[in-house]
Amino acid sequence: MSDAQPTGSTVSETGTARVKRGMAEMLKGGVIMDVVTPEQAKIAEDAGAVAVMALERVPADIRAQGGVARMSDPDLIDGIISAVSIPVMAKARIGHFVEARVLQSLGVDYIDESEVLTPADYANHIDKWAFTVPFVCGATNLGEALRRINEGAAMIRSKGEAGTGDVSNATTHMRRIRAELRKLSALPEDELYVAAKELQAPYELVKEVAATGKLPVVLFTAGGIATPADAAMMMQLGAEGVFVGSGIFKSGDPAKRAEAIVKATTFHDDPDVLAKVSRGLGEAMVGINVDDVPEPHRLAERGW
Amino acid sequence: MPKGPTTRPVIGVLALQGDVREHAAMLERAGARAMPVRRERELSEVDGLVLPGGESTTMSRLLESFELLEPLRARLAQGMPAFGSCAGMILLARQALDGRQDQHQLDAIDMVVRRNAFGRQVDSFESDLDVTGVDGGPLHAVFIRAPWVEKTGDDVEVIARVPHTQEPPAAADRIVAVRQGTVLATAFHPELTGDERVHRLFVGIVQEA
């Protein structure tokens, strides 16, 4: 059989916007699960997770224990990286570019610049263009999403209220982002300048989004998702995939729930499948109503 | 069903997880009608199938859970044309190294692939390649936590390799695209670059099958 000749002197490039954003495209339709041990990471991989988020504490525990929440111990992240073959993500504090450098050197596949940790800078987020590793950032509205993309985020997740098991904030923010996208794409071109001002986002990016009607990066959802039906609803509301934090390993039967949420995400529009996978999952995480969380303790409001 | 050369073939995209929409868009541009495939009934309606990029472990698991694995194996055995990119290439292989023991292989191409062979995400790269059967100059290829092909059987045609200059030296000249009969596989993602030449090649294979 014939054999292709290798090409000569082409330069190959790492860390481009295309490979960063492309990585998120590969996660679409999938579930990314918070894990705190290599054993949990294996359960997540067994269940069909597309990636795991390596953490010391899930958001529900961060919320319960209080104090300053920081990047995880590199030993813990290394342990999780060696336990699974799927991508491993890890969280850095908002604005903490040194934590991000450390995570990049550990070889994590994606960094979440996350409001679940205590912010390190109340004015600036990390300059994400300066990294080879891609970043995902949270957003409660379109302007916030575009500001993060302008700083180099290669993936956006709509924020919910992490660690509550209450999906209401996730729905609010996903609906808001979708509504703002629809509104923007209906505007005449000469109104985009003011739209950019109001969104506090760069005009060029606003113009691009207005033309395509979608973000230039993948949009996932996160925060408060605890059941297969929650995940399916978020997919129907326009999420391209789901992060599940405390919802799995704070429940009665994590392996079964994890697998059910994976199936529900793929078959989000099929009520028969959803009914089938929702049976006999044991206790869901107990949960807190977002309204009962005092405002200073609401994580979704961090980031700007 | 007899088809003239002008008939648009119906090509499915396995839609369990991954970059399904990108493949569907490229197939449409390359002259096919694309449809998502998640169920056995949908599989029976297509003339060919694309297995997209994504996580091969997740797709393998869902293929089994939703009873699509055996029907898919059966259709491939009957000669249905298929094209897999990245995770899709891994699924089509006879054997995958550095994978999970319980991962299912469709064994549609007699090859051994190594998962994440080029490294982790920080090692993901883009590069220009010549692909046999794709005219019009080098193709810009995007590799994301990509596999490479370690071994091929006699019936497998190697249609692309990474450049000799690829770093690290262990990666140089590795096989990244193959064809066996009507089954095509690439370690890179032709669906991400807006260049539909690989999809045209596949649509042509489906039309001739």
Short mmCIF file of C-alpha atoms in Angstrom, two decimals:
data_model
loop_
_atom_site.label_atom_id
_atom_site.label_comp_id
_atom_site.label_asym_id
_atom_site.label_seq_id
_atom_site.Cartn_x
_atom_site.Cartn_y
_atom_site.Cartn_z
CA MET A 1 0.00 0.00 0.00
CA SER A 2 1.21 3.52 -0.68
CA ASP A 3 2.61 5.65 2.08
CA ALA A 4 2.27 9.41 2.52
CA GLN A 5 5.44 11.42 2.51
CA PRO A 6 5.85 13.64 5.54
CA THR A 7 5.87 17.35 4.74
CA GLY A 8 9.09 19.28 5.15
CA SER A 9 9.56 22.37 7.24
CA THR A 10 6.21 23.34 8.73
CA VAL A 11 6.10 25.05 12.08
CA SER A 12 3.74 23.59 14.60
CA GLU A 13 2.18 25.89 17.17
CA THR A 14 0.89 25.17 20.68
CA GLY A 15 -1.41 27.28 22.86
CA THR A 16 -3.28 28.92 19.98
CA ALA A 17 -6.82 30.22 20.42
CA ARG A 18 -7.94 27.42 18.10
CA VAL A 19 -6.51 24.56 20.16
CA LYS A 20 -7.74 26.18 23.38
CA ARG A 21 -11.28 26.75 22.13
CA GLY A 22 -11.21 23.48 20.23
CA MET A 23 -10.51 21.56 23.42
CA ALA A 24 -13.81 22.88 24.83
CA GLU A 25 -15.62 21.88 21.63
CA MET A 26 -14.59 18.29 22.36
CA LEU A 27 -16.25 18.43 25.78
CA LYS A 28 -19.65 19.43 24.37
CA GLY A 29 -22.62 17.32 25.31
CA GLY A 30 -20.65 16.06 28.28
CA VAL A 31 -20.51 16.32 32.06
CA ILE A 32 -17.52 17.64 34.00
CA MET A 33 -17.51 16.44 37.61
CA ASP A 34 -15.90 17.87 40.76
CA VAL A 35 -13.73 15.27 42.51
CA VAL A 36 -11.59 15.48 45.64
CA THR A 37 -9.74 12.14 45.51
CA PRO A 38 -8.28 9.83 42.83
CA GLU A 39 -10.98 7.27 43.77
CA GLN A 40 -13.74 9.78 43.04
CA ALA A 41 -12.00 10.67 39.76
CA LYS A 42 -12.15 7.00 38.75
CA ILE A 43 -15.84 6.79 39.64
CA ALA A 44 -16.45 9.87 37.47
CA GLU A 45 -14.50 8.40 34.54
CA ASP A 46 -16.32 5.06 34.92
CA ALA A 47 -19.62 6.92 34.78
CA GLY A 48 -18.71 8.60 31.49
CA ALA A 49 -17.57 12.06 32.62
CA VAL A 50 -15.78 13.98 29.83
CA ALA A 51 -13.44 15.60 32.35
CA VAL A 52 -12.94 15.99 36.09
CA MET A 53 -12.32 19.10 38.18
CA ALA A 54 -9.66 18.35 40.81
CA LEU A 55 -10.45 20.09 44.11
CA GLU A 56 -9.61 19.83 47.81
CA ARG A 57 -13.17 20.57 48.85
CA VAL A 58 -16.39 20.59 46.85
CA PRO A 59 -18.29 23.90 46.95
CA ALA A 60 -20.81 22.60 49.53
CA ASP A 61 -17.93 22.01 51.96
CA ILE A 62 -16.22 25.30 51.13
CA ARG A 63 -19.54 26.94 51.94
CA ALA A 64 -20.01 24.97 55.18
CA GLN A 65 -16.45 25.39 56.44
CA GLY A 66 -15.92 29.00 55.42
CA GLY A 67 -12.50 30.67 55.44
CA VAL A 68 -10.32 31.42 52.44
CA ALA A 69 -10.54 28.85 49.64
CA ARG A 70 -7.41 28.48 47.48
CA MET A 71 -5.87 26.39 44.72
CA SER A 72 -5.59 22.69 45.63
CA ASP A 73 -2.39 20.98 46.78
CA PRO A 74 -0.28 19.94 43.74
CA ASP A 75 0.04 16.44 45.23
CA LEU A 76 -3.72 16.04 45.12
CA ILE A 77 -3.88 17.27 41.53
CA ASP A 78 -1.01 14.97 40.49
CA GLY A 79 -2.77 12.03 42.10
CA ILE A 80 -5.94 12.73 40.15
CA ILE A 81 -4.03 13.28 36.88
CA SER A 82 -2.41 9.86 37.24
CA ALA A 83 -5.69 8.15 38.15
CA VAL A 84 -7.63 8.92 34.96
CA SER A 85 -7.17 9.17 31.18
CA ILE A 86 -9.79 11.90 30.67
CA PRO A 87 -8.88 15.63 30.91
CA VAL A 88 -8.28 17.09 34.36
CA MET A 89 -9.23 20.66 35.21
CA ALA A 90 -8.31 22.62 38.34
CA LYS A 91 -9.37 25.93 39.89
CA ALA A 92 -7.31 29.06 40.44
CA ARG A 93 -8.56 32.08 42.40
CA ILE A 94 -9.86 35.01 40.35
CA GLY A 95 -6.85 37.18 39.43
CA HIS A 96 -4.28 34.79 40.95
CA PHE A 97 -1.94 34.44 37.98
CA VAL A 98 0.69 32.60 40.03
CA GLU A 99 -1.72 29.84 41.04
CA ALA A 100 -2.49 29.58 37.33
CA ARG A 101 1.23 29.28 36.48
CA VAL A 102 1.53 26.47 39.03
CA LEU A 103 -1.48 24.64 37.57
CA GLN A 104 -0.10 25.00 34.04
CA SER A 105 3.24 23.52 35.12
CA LEU A 106 1.39 20.56 36.68
CA GLY A 107 -0.05 19.80 33.26
CA VAL A 108 -3.74 20.34 34.01
CA ASP A 109 -5.78 20.45 30.80
CA TYR A 110 -7.99 23.42 31.69
CA ILE A 111 -7.93 26.08 34.42
CA ASP A 112 -11.16 27.32 35.95
CA GLU A 113 -10.66 30.90 37.15
CA SER A 114 -13.36 30.40 39.68
CA GLU A 115 -15.58 32.44 41.95
CA VAL A 116 -15.97 29.33 44.12
CA LEU A 117 -12.50 30.11 45.50
CA THR A 118 -11.87 33.36 47.35
CA PRO A 119 -10.87 36.06 44.83
CA ALA A 120 -7.23 37.17 44.93
CA ASP A 121 -7.78 40.41 43.03
CA TYR A 122 -10.96 42.46 43.19
CA ALA A 123 -10.11 44.53 40.11
CA ASN A 124 -8.33 42.33 37.58
CA HIS A 125 -8.89 38.84 36.28
CA ILE A 126 -5.94 36.79 35.00
CA ASP A 127 -4.51 37.75 31.59
CA LYS A 128 -5.34 34.39 30.06
CA TRP A 129 -3.74 35.07 26.67
CA ALA A 130 -0.36 34.78 28.42
CA PHE A 131 -0.87 31.03 29.03
CA THR A 132 -0.59 27.89 26.92
CA VAL A 133 -3.25 26.12 28.99
CA PRO A 134 -6.85 27.19 28.25
CA PHE A 135 -9.17 28.82 30.81
CA VAL A 136 -12.86 28.55 31.58
CA CYS A 137 -14.54 31.42 33.42
CA GLY A 138 -17.98 31.98 34.91
CA ALA A 139 -20.49 34.61 33.80
CA THR A 140 -23.91 35.75 34.98
CA ASN A 141 -24.58 37.84 31.89
CA LEU A 142 -23.36 38.47 28.34
CA GLY A 143 -21.17 41.47 29.21
CA GLU A 144 -19.29 39.45 31.83
CA ALA A 145 -18.86 36.57 29.38
CA LEU A 146 -17.46 38.91 26.70
CA ARG A 147 -15.06 40.56 29.15
CA ARG A 148 -13.69 37.14 30.10
CA ILE A 149 -13.36 36.14 26.43
CA ASN A 150 -11.54 39.42 25.78
CA GLU A 151 -9.08 38.45 28.53
CA GLY A 152 -8.51 35.11 26.79
CA ALA A 153 -11.08 32.71 28.26
CA ALA A 154 -11.56 29.80 25.81
CA MET A 155 -14.77 28.52 27.40
CA ILE A 156 -17.56 30.12 29.43
CA ARG A 157 -19.81 28.55 32.04
CA SER A 158 -22.93 30.33 33.17
CA LYS A 159 -22.75 30.70 36.93
CA GLY A 160 -25.20 29.15 39.31
CA GLU A 161 -24.99 29.27 43.05
CA ALA A 162 -22.35 26.60 43.69
CA GLY A 163 -22.71 24.18 46.57
CA THR A 164 -26.43 24.71 47.09
CA GLY A 165 -28.10 22.05 44.98
CA ASP A 166 -30.52 24.83 44.00
CA VAL A 167 -30.63 25.17 40.21
CA SER A 168 -32.59 28.45 40.13
CA ASN A 169 -29.57 30.73 39.73
CA ALA A 170 -28.18 28.62 36.91
CA THR A 171 -31.46 28.91 35.01
CA THR A 172 -31.64 32.67 35.64
CA HIS A 173 -28.13 33.26 34.30
CA MET A 174 -28.42 30.91 31.33
CA ARG A 175 -31.71 32.50 30.32
CA ARG A 176 -30.23 35.96 30.75
CA ILE A 177 -27.19 35.21 28.56
CA ARG A 178 -29.40 33.65 25.88
CA ALA A 179 -31.82 36.58 25.97
CA GLU A 180 -28.99 39.09 25.67
CA LEU A 181 -27.55 37.14 22.72
CA ARG A 182 -30.93 37.20 20.97
CA LYS A 183 -31.36 40.90 21.64
CA LEU A 184 -27.88 41.71 20.35
CA SER A 185 -28.31 39.79 17.13
CA ALA A 186 -31.54 41.69 16.43
CA LEU A 187 -29.92 45.14 16.72
CA PRO A 188 -29.14 47.25 13.63
CA GLU A 189 -25.41 47.78 13.13
CA ASP A 190 -25.44 51.43 14.10
CA GLU A 191 -26.75 50.55 17.57
CA LEU A 192 -23.90 48.14 18.32
CA TYR A 193 -21.61 50.94 19.53
CA VAL A 194 -23.94 51.79 22.37
CA ALA A 195 -24.59 48.09 22.97
CA ALA A 196 -20.84 47.60 23.45
CA LYS A 197 -20.77 50.48 25.90
CA GLU A 198 -23.68 49.06 27.86
CA LEU A 199 -22.24 45.55 27.87
CA GLN A 200 -18.87 47.01 28.91
CA ALA A 201 -17.29 44.80 26.29
CA PRO A 202 -15.06 45.55 23.28
CA TYR A 203 -16.91 46.67 20.14
CA GLU A 204 -15.19 44.16 17.81
CA LEU A 205 -16.28 41.24 19.98
CA VAL A 206 -19.82 42.62 20.31
CA LYS A 207 -20.01 43.00 16.53
CA GLU A 208 -18.85 39.41 16.00
CA VAL A 209 -21.39 38.03 18.47
CA ALA A 210 -24.17 40.15 16.94
CA ALA A 211 -23.37 38.68 13.52
CA THR A 212 -23.21 35.02 14.60
CA GLY A 213 -25.83 35.08 17.37
CA LYS A 214 -23.61 33.01 19.62
CA LEU A 215 -20.52 33.29 21.78
CA PRO A 216 -17.24 32.60 19.97
CA VAL A 217 -16.49 29.94 22.62
CA VAL A 218 -18.38 26.99 24.09
CA LEU A 219 -20.99 27.81 26.75
CA PHE A 220 -21.44 25.31 29.60
CA THR A 221 -23.46 25.71 32.77
CA ALA A 222 -22.49 25.24 36.42
CA GLY A 223 -23.78 25.67 39.92
CA GLY A 224 -26.60 23.96 41.75
CA ILE A 225 -27.13 21.03 39.38
CA ALA A 226 -28.07 17.98 41.47
CA THR A 227 -30.31 15.69 39.39
CA PRO A 228 -30.51 14.26 35.85
CA ALA A 229 -33.54 16.48 35.25
CA ASP A 230 -31.55 19.57 36.30
CA ALA A 231 -28.83 18.72 33.78
CA ALA A 232 -31.37 18.05 31.03
CA MET A 233 -33.21 21.31 31.69
CA MET A 234 -29.97 23.29 31.45
CA MET A 235 -29.17 21.59 28.13
CA GLN A 236 -32.63 22.47 26.85
CA LEU A 237 -32.07 26.06 27.93
CA GLY A 238 -29.05 26.19 25.65
CA ALA A 239 -26.08 24.96 27.67
CA GLU A 240 -23.63 22.97 25.56
CA GLY A 241 -22.57 20.84 28.54
CA VAL A 242 -22.73 20.68 32.31
CA PHE A 243 -20.45 21.06 35.31
CA VAL A 244 -21.65 19.15 38.37
CA GLY A 245 -19.97 20.02 41.62
CA SER A 246 -21.27 18.90 44.98
CA GLY A 247 -24.33 17.29 43.40
CA ILE A 248 -22.67 13.93 42.76
CA PHE A 249 -20.34 13.15 45.64
CA LYS A 250 -22.65 14.73 48.24
CA SER A 251 -25.42 12.34 47.22
CA GLY A 252 -26.31 8.87 48.46
CA ASP A 253 -25.07 6.85 45.46
CA PRO A 254 -22.48 8.90 43.56
CA ALA A 255 -21.63 6.25 40.91
CA LYS A 256 -25.24 5.75 39.94
CA ARG A 257 -26.10 9.46 40.02
CA ALA A 258 -23.03 10.33 37.97
CA GLU A 259 -23.95 7.86 35.26
CA ALA A 260 -27.57 9.03 35.27
CA ILE A 261 -26.53 12.67 34.82
CA VAL A 262 -24.25 11.70 31.90
CA LYS A 263 -27.11 9.88 30.17
CA ALA A 264 -29.56 12.70 30.88
CA THR A 265 -27.18 15.22 29.33
CA THR A 266 -26.93 13.25 26.07
CA PHE A 267 -30.67 12.46 25.92
CA HIS A 268 -31.79 15.78 27.40
CA ASP A 269 -34.72 16.00 24.98
CA ASP A 270 -36.05 12.47 25.56
CA PRO A 271 -38.41 12.31 28.58
CA ASP A 272 -38.54 8.48 28.46
CA VAL A 273 -34.80 8.21 28.92
CA LEU A 274 -34.91 10.90 31.61
CA ALA A 275 -37.63 9.03 33.52
CA LYS A 276 -35.66 5.80 33.29
CA VAL A 277 -32.38 7.23 34.53
CA SER A 278 -34.03 9.24 37.32
CA ARG A 279 -35.26 6.08 39.10
CA GLY A 280 -33.71 4.74 42.30
CA LEU A 281 -30.83 7.17 42.59
CA GLY A 282 -30.98 7.31 46.40
CA GLU A 283 -30.70 10.55 48.33
CA ALA A 284 -29.90 13.72 46.41
CA MET A 285 -27.64 16.23 48.13
CA VAL A 286 -29.63 17.99 50.84
CA GLY A 287 -29.24 21.46 49.41
CA ILE A 288 -29.86 25.01 50.52
CA ASN A 289 -32.25 27.48 48.92
CA VAL A 290 -30.27 30.31 47.38
CA ASP A 291 -32.59 32.79 49.16
CA ASP A 292 -31.42 31.41 52.50
CA VAL A 293 -27.77 32.12 51.67
CA PRO A 294 -26.88 35.54 53.08
CA GLU A 295 -25.78 37.87 50.29
CA PRO A 296 -22.11 38.15 51.34
CA HIS A 297 -21.87 34.36 50.97
CA ARG A 298 -23.28 34.16 47.44
CA LEU A 299 -20.51 32.99 45.16
CA ALA A 300 -22.13 33.81 41.81
CA GLU A 301 -21.87 37.50 42.62
CA ARG A 302 -18.08 37.32 42.70
CA GLY A 303 -16.45 38.36 39.42
CA TRP A 304 -17.20 41.50 37.49
CA MET B 1 -31.76 2.08 -3.05
CA PRO B 2 -30.16 3.12 -6.38
CA LYS B 3 -28.48 6.48 -6.29
CA GLY B 4 -27.34 8.74 -9.09
CA PRO B 5 -24.16 10.76 -8.74
CA THR B 6 -26.22 13.86 -7.97
CA THR B 7 -28.01 12.34 -4.97
CA ARG B 8 -27.05 13.90 -1.67
CA PRO B 9 -26.05 11.04 0.60
CA VAL B 10 -27.40 11.02 4.14
CA ILE B 11 -24.48 10.95 6.54
CA GLY B 12 -25.01 10.49 10.25
CA VAL B 13 -22.91 12.05 12.99
CA LEU B 14 -22.71 9.97 16.15
CA ALA B 15 -24.27 12.44 18.59
CA LEU B 16 -23.60 10.97 22.01
CA GLN B 17 -21.04 13.64 22.88
CA GLY B 18 -18.40 15.80 21.20
CA ASP B 19 -18.18 18.29 18.33
CA VAL B 20 -21.21 16.97 16.46
CA ARG B 21 -22.40 20.33 15.13
CA GLU B 22 -19.05 21.16 13.49
CA HIS B 23 -18.99 17.86 11.62
CA ALA B 24 -22.61 18.26 10.54
CA ALA B 25 -21.91 21.75 9.18
CA MET B 26 -18.88 20.52 7.21
CA LEU B 27 -20.80 17.56 5.78
CA GLU B 28 -23.53 19.90 4.56
CA ARG B 29 -20.93 22.14 2.93
CA ALA B 30 -19.34 19.08 1.33
CA GLY B 31 -22.65 18.15 -0.32
CA ALA B 32 -24.21 15.65 2.08
CA ARG B 33 -27.29 15.78 4.25
CA ALA B 34 -26.20 15.42 7.88
CA MET B 35 -28.28 13.90 10.67
CA PRO B 36 -27.49 13.21 14.32
CA VAL B 37 -27.44 9.53 15.32
CA ARG B 38 -28.15 8.50 18.90
CA ARG B 39 -30.42 5.50 18.37
CA GLU B 40 -30.42 2.26 16.41
CA ARG B 41 -33.31 3.43 14.24
CA GLU B 42 -31.38 6.56 13.22
CA LEU B 43 -28.30 4.47 12.46
CA SER B 44 -30.31 2.34 10.06
CA GLU B 45 -31.28 5.44 8.04
CA VAL B 46 -27.79 6.69 7.13
CA ASP B 47 -25.51 5.91 4.19
CA GLY B 48 -22.37 6.61 6.20
CA LEU B 49 -21.37 7.72 9.70
CA VAL B 50 -19.00 10.26 11.21
CA LEU B 51 -17.62 9.55 14.68
CA PRO B 52 -16.75 13.01 16.00
CA GLY B 53 -14.08 14.36 18.30
CA GLY B 54 -14.80 14.17 22.00
CA GLU B 55 -13.97 11.77 24.80
CA SER B 56 -13.67 8.20 23.53
CA THR B 57 -14.27 6.77 27.04
CA THR B 58 -17.58 8.63 27.30
CA MET B 59 -18.71 7.64 23.80
CA SER B 60 -17.72 4.02 24.38
CA ARG B 61 -19.77 3.94 27.58
CA LEU B 62 -22.83 5.54 25.99
CA LEU B 63 -22.63 3.27 22.91
CA GLU B 64 -22.97 0.35 25.29
CA SER B 65 -25.65 1.84 27.57
CA PHE B 66 -27.91 2.81 24.69
CA GLU B 67 -27.48 -0.48 22.83
CA LEU B 68 -25.84 1.07 19.83
CA LEU B 69 -22.57 -0.85 19.98
CA GLU B 70 -23.62 -4.10 18.31
CA PRO B 71 -25.80 -2.46 15.64
CA LEU B 72 -22.89 -0.16 14.80
CA ARG B 73 -20.46 -3.08 14.61
CA ALA B 74 -22.91 -4.90 12.37
CA ARG B 75 -23.28 -1.99 9.96
CA LEU B 76 -19.51 -1.49 9.79
CA ALA B 77 -19.09 -5.21 9.08
CA GLN B 78 -21.60 -4.86 6.22
CA GLY B 79 -19.41 -2.13 4.73
CA MET B 80 -21.01 1.13 5.86
CA PRO B 81 -18.49 3.93 5.18
CA ALA B 82 -17.27 5.70 8.31
CA PHE B 83 -15.00 8.58 9.21
CA GLY B 84 -13.61 9.18 12.71
CA SER B 85 -11.66 12.21 13.92
CA CYS B 86 -9.58 12.00 17.12
CA ALA B 87 -11.88 10.15 19.58
CA GLY B 88 -13.61 8.72 16.50
CA MET B 89 -10.28 7.38 15.25
CA ILE B 90 -9.70 5.71 18.62
CA LEU B 91 -13.13 4.02 18.50
CA LEU B 92 -12.58 2.75 14.94
CA ALA B 93 -9.25 1.12 15.79
CA ARG B 94 -8.65 -2.55 16.50
CA GLN B 95 -6.80 -1.68 19.69
CA ALA B 96 -6.19 1.47 21.79
CA LEU B 97 -3.15 1.81 24.04
CA ASP B 98 -3.21 3.96 27.21
CA GLY B 99 -6.97 3.64 27.28
CA ARG B 100 -9.25 1.94 29.72
CA GLN B 101 -9.33 -1.85 29.78
CA ASP B 102 -13.10 -1.86 29.33
CA GLN B 103 -13.16 0.59 26.42
CA HIS B 104 -14.94 -0.81 23.36
CA GLN B 105 -13.18 -0.96 19.99
CA LEU B 106 -15.15 -1.09 16.75
CA ASP B 107 -12.25 -2.76 14.92
CA ALA B 108 -13.16 -1.15 11.58
CA ILE B 109 -9.53 -0.29 10.79
CA ASP B 110 -6.72 -2.75 11.40
CA MET B 111 -4.59 -0.40 13.48
CA VAL B 112 -3.28 0.14 16.99
CA VAL B 113 -3.61 3.72 18.26
CA ARG B 114 -2.18 5.39 21.33
CA ARG B 115 -4.51 7.75 23.20
CA ASN B 116 -3.28 11.26 24.12
CA ALA B 117 -0.02 10.25 22.42
CA PHE B 118 1.15 13.81 21.75
CA GLY B 119 0.66 14.76 25.40
CA ARG B 120 -1.75 16.76 27.50
CA GLN B 121 -3.68 19.88 26.46
CA VAL B 122 -0.62 22.17 26.83
CA ASP B 123 0.97 20.05 24.06
CA SER B 124 -2.02 20.37 21.69
CA PHE B 125 -0.88 21.98 18.44
CA GLU B 126 -1.72 22.98 14.89
CA SER B 127 0.41 22.25 11.86
CA ASP B 128 0.27 21.93 8.05
CA LEU B 129 0.15 18.42 6.55
CA ASP B 130 -0.08 16.81 3.15
CA VAL B 131 -2.88 14.27 2.98
CA THR B 132 -2.92 11.66 0.21
CA GLY B 133 -6.15 11.94 -1.75
CA VAL B 134 -6.69 15.58 -0.72
CA ASP B 135 -5.67 17.93 -3.52
CA GLY B 136 -5.04 21.64 -3.39
CA GLY B 137 -2.00 21.93 -1.15
CA PRO B 138 -1.28 21.14 2.49
CA LEU B 139 -4.10 20.88 4.98
CA HIS B 140 -4.06 22.86 8.21
CA ALA B 141 -4.49 20.27 10.97
CA VAL B 142 -5.57 20.87 14.57
CA PHE B 143 -4.45 18.27 17.13
CA ILE B 144 -6.14 18.30 20.54
CA ARG B 145 -4.90 15.75 23.09
CA ALA B 146 -4.60 13.72 19.94
CA PRO B 147 -3.82 10.04 19.42
CA TRP B 148 -1.37 8.69 16.86
CA VAL B 149 -1.31 5.40 15.01
CA GLU B 150 1.39 3.01 16.20
CA LYS B 151 0.78 0.02 13.97
CA THR B 152 -1.20 -0.65 10.81
CA GLY B 153 -2.21 -3.87 9.08
CA ASP B 154 -1.48 -4.63 5.42
CA ASP B 155 -4.85 -3.35 4.21
CA VAL B 156 -4.42 0.06 5.76
CA GLU B 157 -3.26 2.98 3.67
CA VAL B 158 -1.35 5.67 5.56
CA ILE B 159 -2.53 9.01 4.16
CA ALA B 160 -0.83 11.51 6.47
CA ARG B 161 2.00 11.81 8.93
CA VAL B 162 3.09 14.73 11.12
CA PRO B 163 6.18 16.54 9.82
CA HIS B 164 9.66 15.18 10.35
CA THR B 165 10.41 18.34 12.32
CA GLN B 166 7.62 17.75 14.87
CA GLU B 167 8.80 18.10 18.50
CA PRO B 168 9.54 16.12 20.60
CA PRO B 169 11.52 13.73 18.36
CA ALA B 170 9.33 10.83 19.51
CA ALA B 171 6.42 12.54 17.73
CA ALA B 172 8.18 13.12 14.39
CA ASP B 173 6.71 11.36 11.34
CA ARG B 174 3.92 9.72 13.35
CA ILE B 175 0.94 8.41 11.38
CA VAL B 176 -2.08 10.67 11.84
CA ALA B 177 -4.48 9.75 9.03
CA VAL B 178 -5.37 6.39 7.52
CA ARG B 179 -7.86 4.75 5.21
CA GLN B 180 -8.96 1.14 4.97
CA GLY B 181 -11.47 0.62 2.18
CA THR B 182 -14.40 2.92 2.92
CA VAL B 183 -13.31 3.77 6.45
CA LEU B 184 -11.29 6.92 7.08
CA ALA B 185 -9.70 8.18 10.30
CA THR B 186 -7.74 11.28 11.30
CA ALA B 187 -6.01 12.04 14.61
CA PHE B 188 -6.68 15.73 13.93
CA HIS B 189 -9.90 17.72 13.54
CA PRO B 190 -10.70 18.72 9.94
CA GLU B 191 -14.10 19.89 11.24
CA LEU B 192 -12.53 22.82 13.12
CA THR B 193 -10.71 24.69 10.37
CA GLY B 194 -13.40 25.58 7.83
CA ASP B 195 -11.53 23.58 5.14
CA GLU B 196 -13.98 20.90 4.00
CA ARG B 197 -11.61 18.90 1.77
CA VAL B 198 -11.43 15.88 4.09
CA HIS B 199 -15.23 15.88 4.39
CA ARG B 200 -15.48 16.05 0.58
CA LEU B 201 -13.20 13.04 0.38
CA PHE B 202 -15.50 11.18 2.76
CA VAL B 203 -18.70 12.26 1.00
CA GLY B 204 -17.10 10.96 -2.21
CA ILE B 205 -16.38 7.62 -0.54
CA VAL B 206 -20.02 7.38 0.61
CA GLN B 207 -21.32 8.25 -2.88
CA GLU B 208 -19.19 5.54 -4.46
CA ALA B 209 -20.01 2.89 -1.86
#
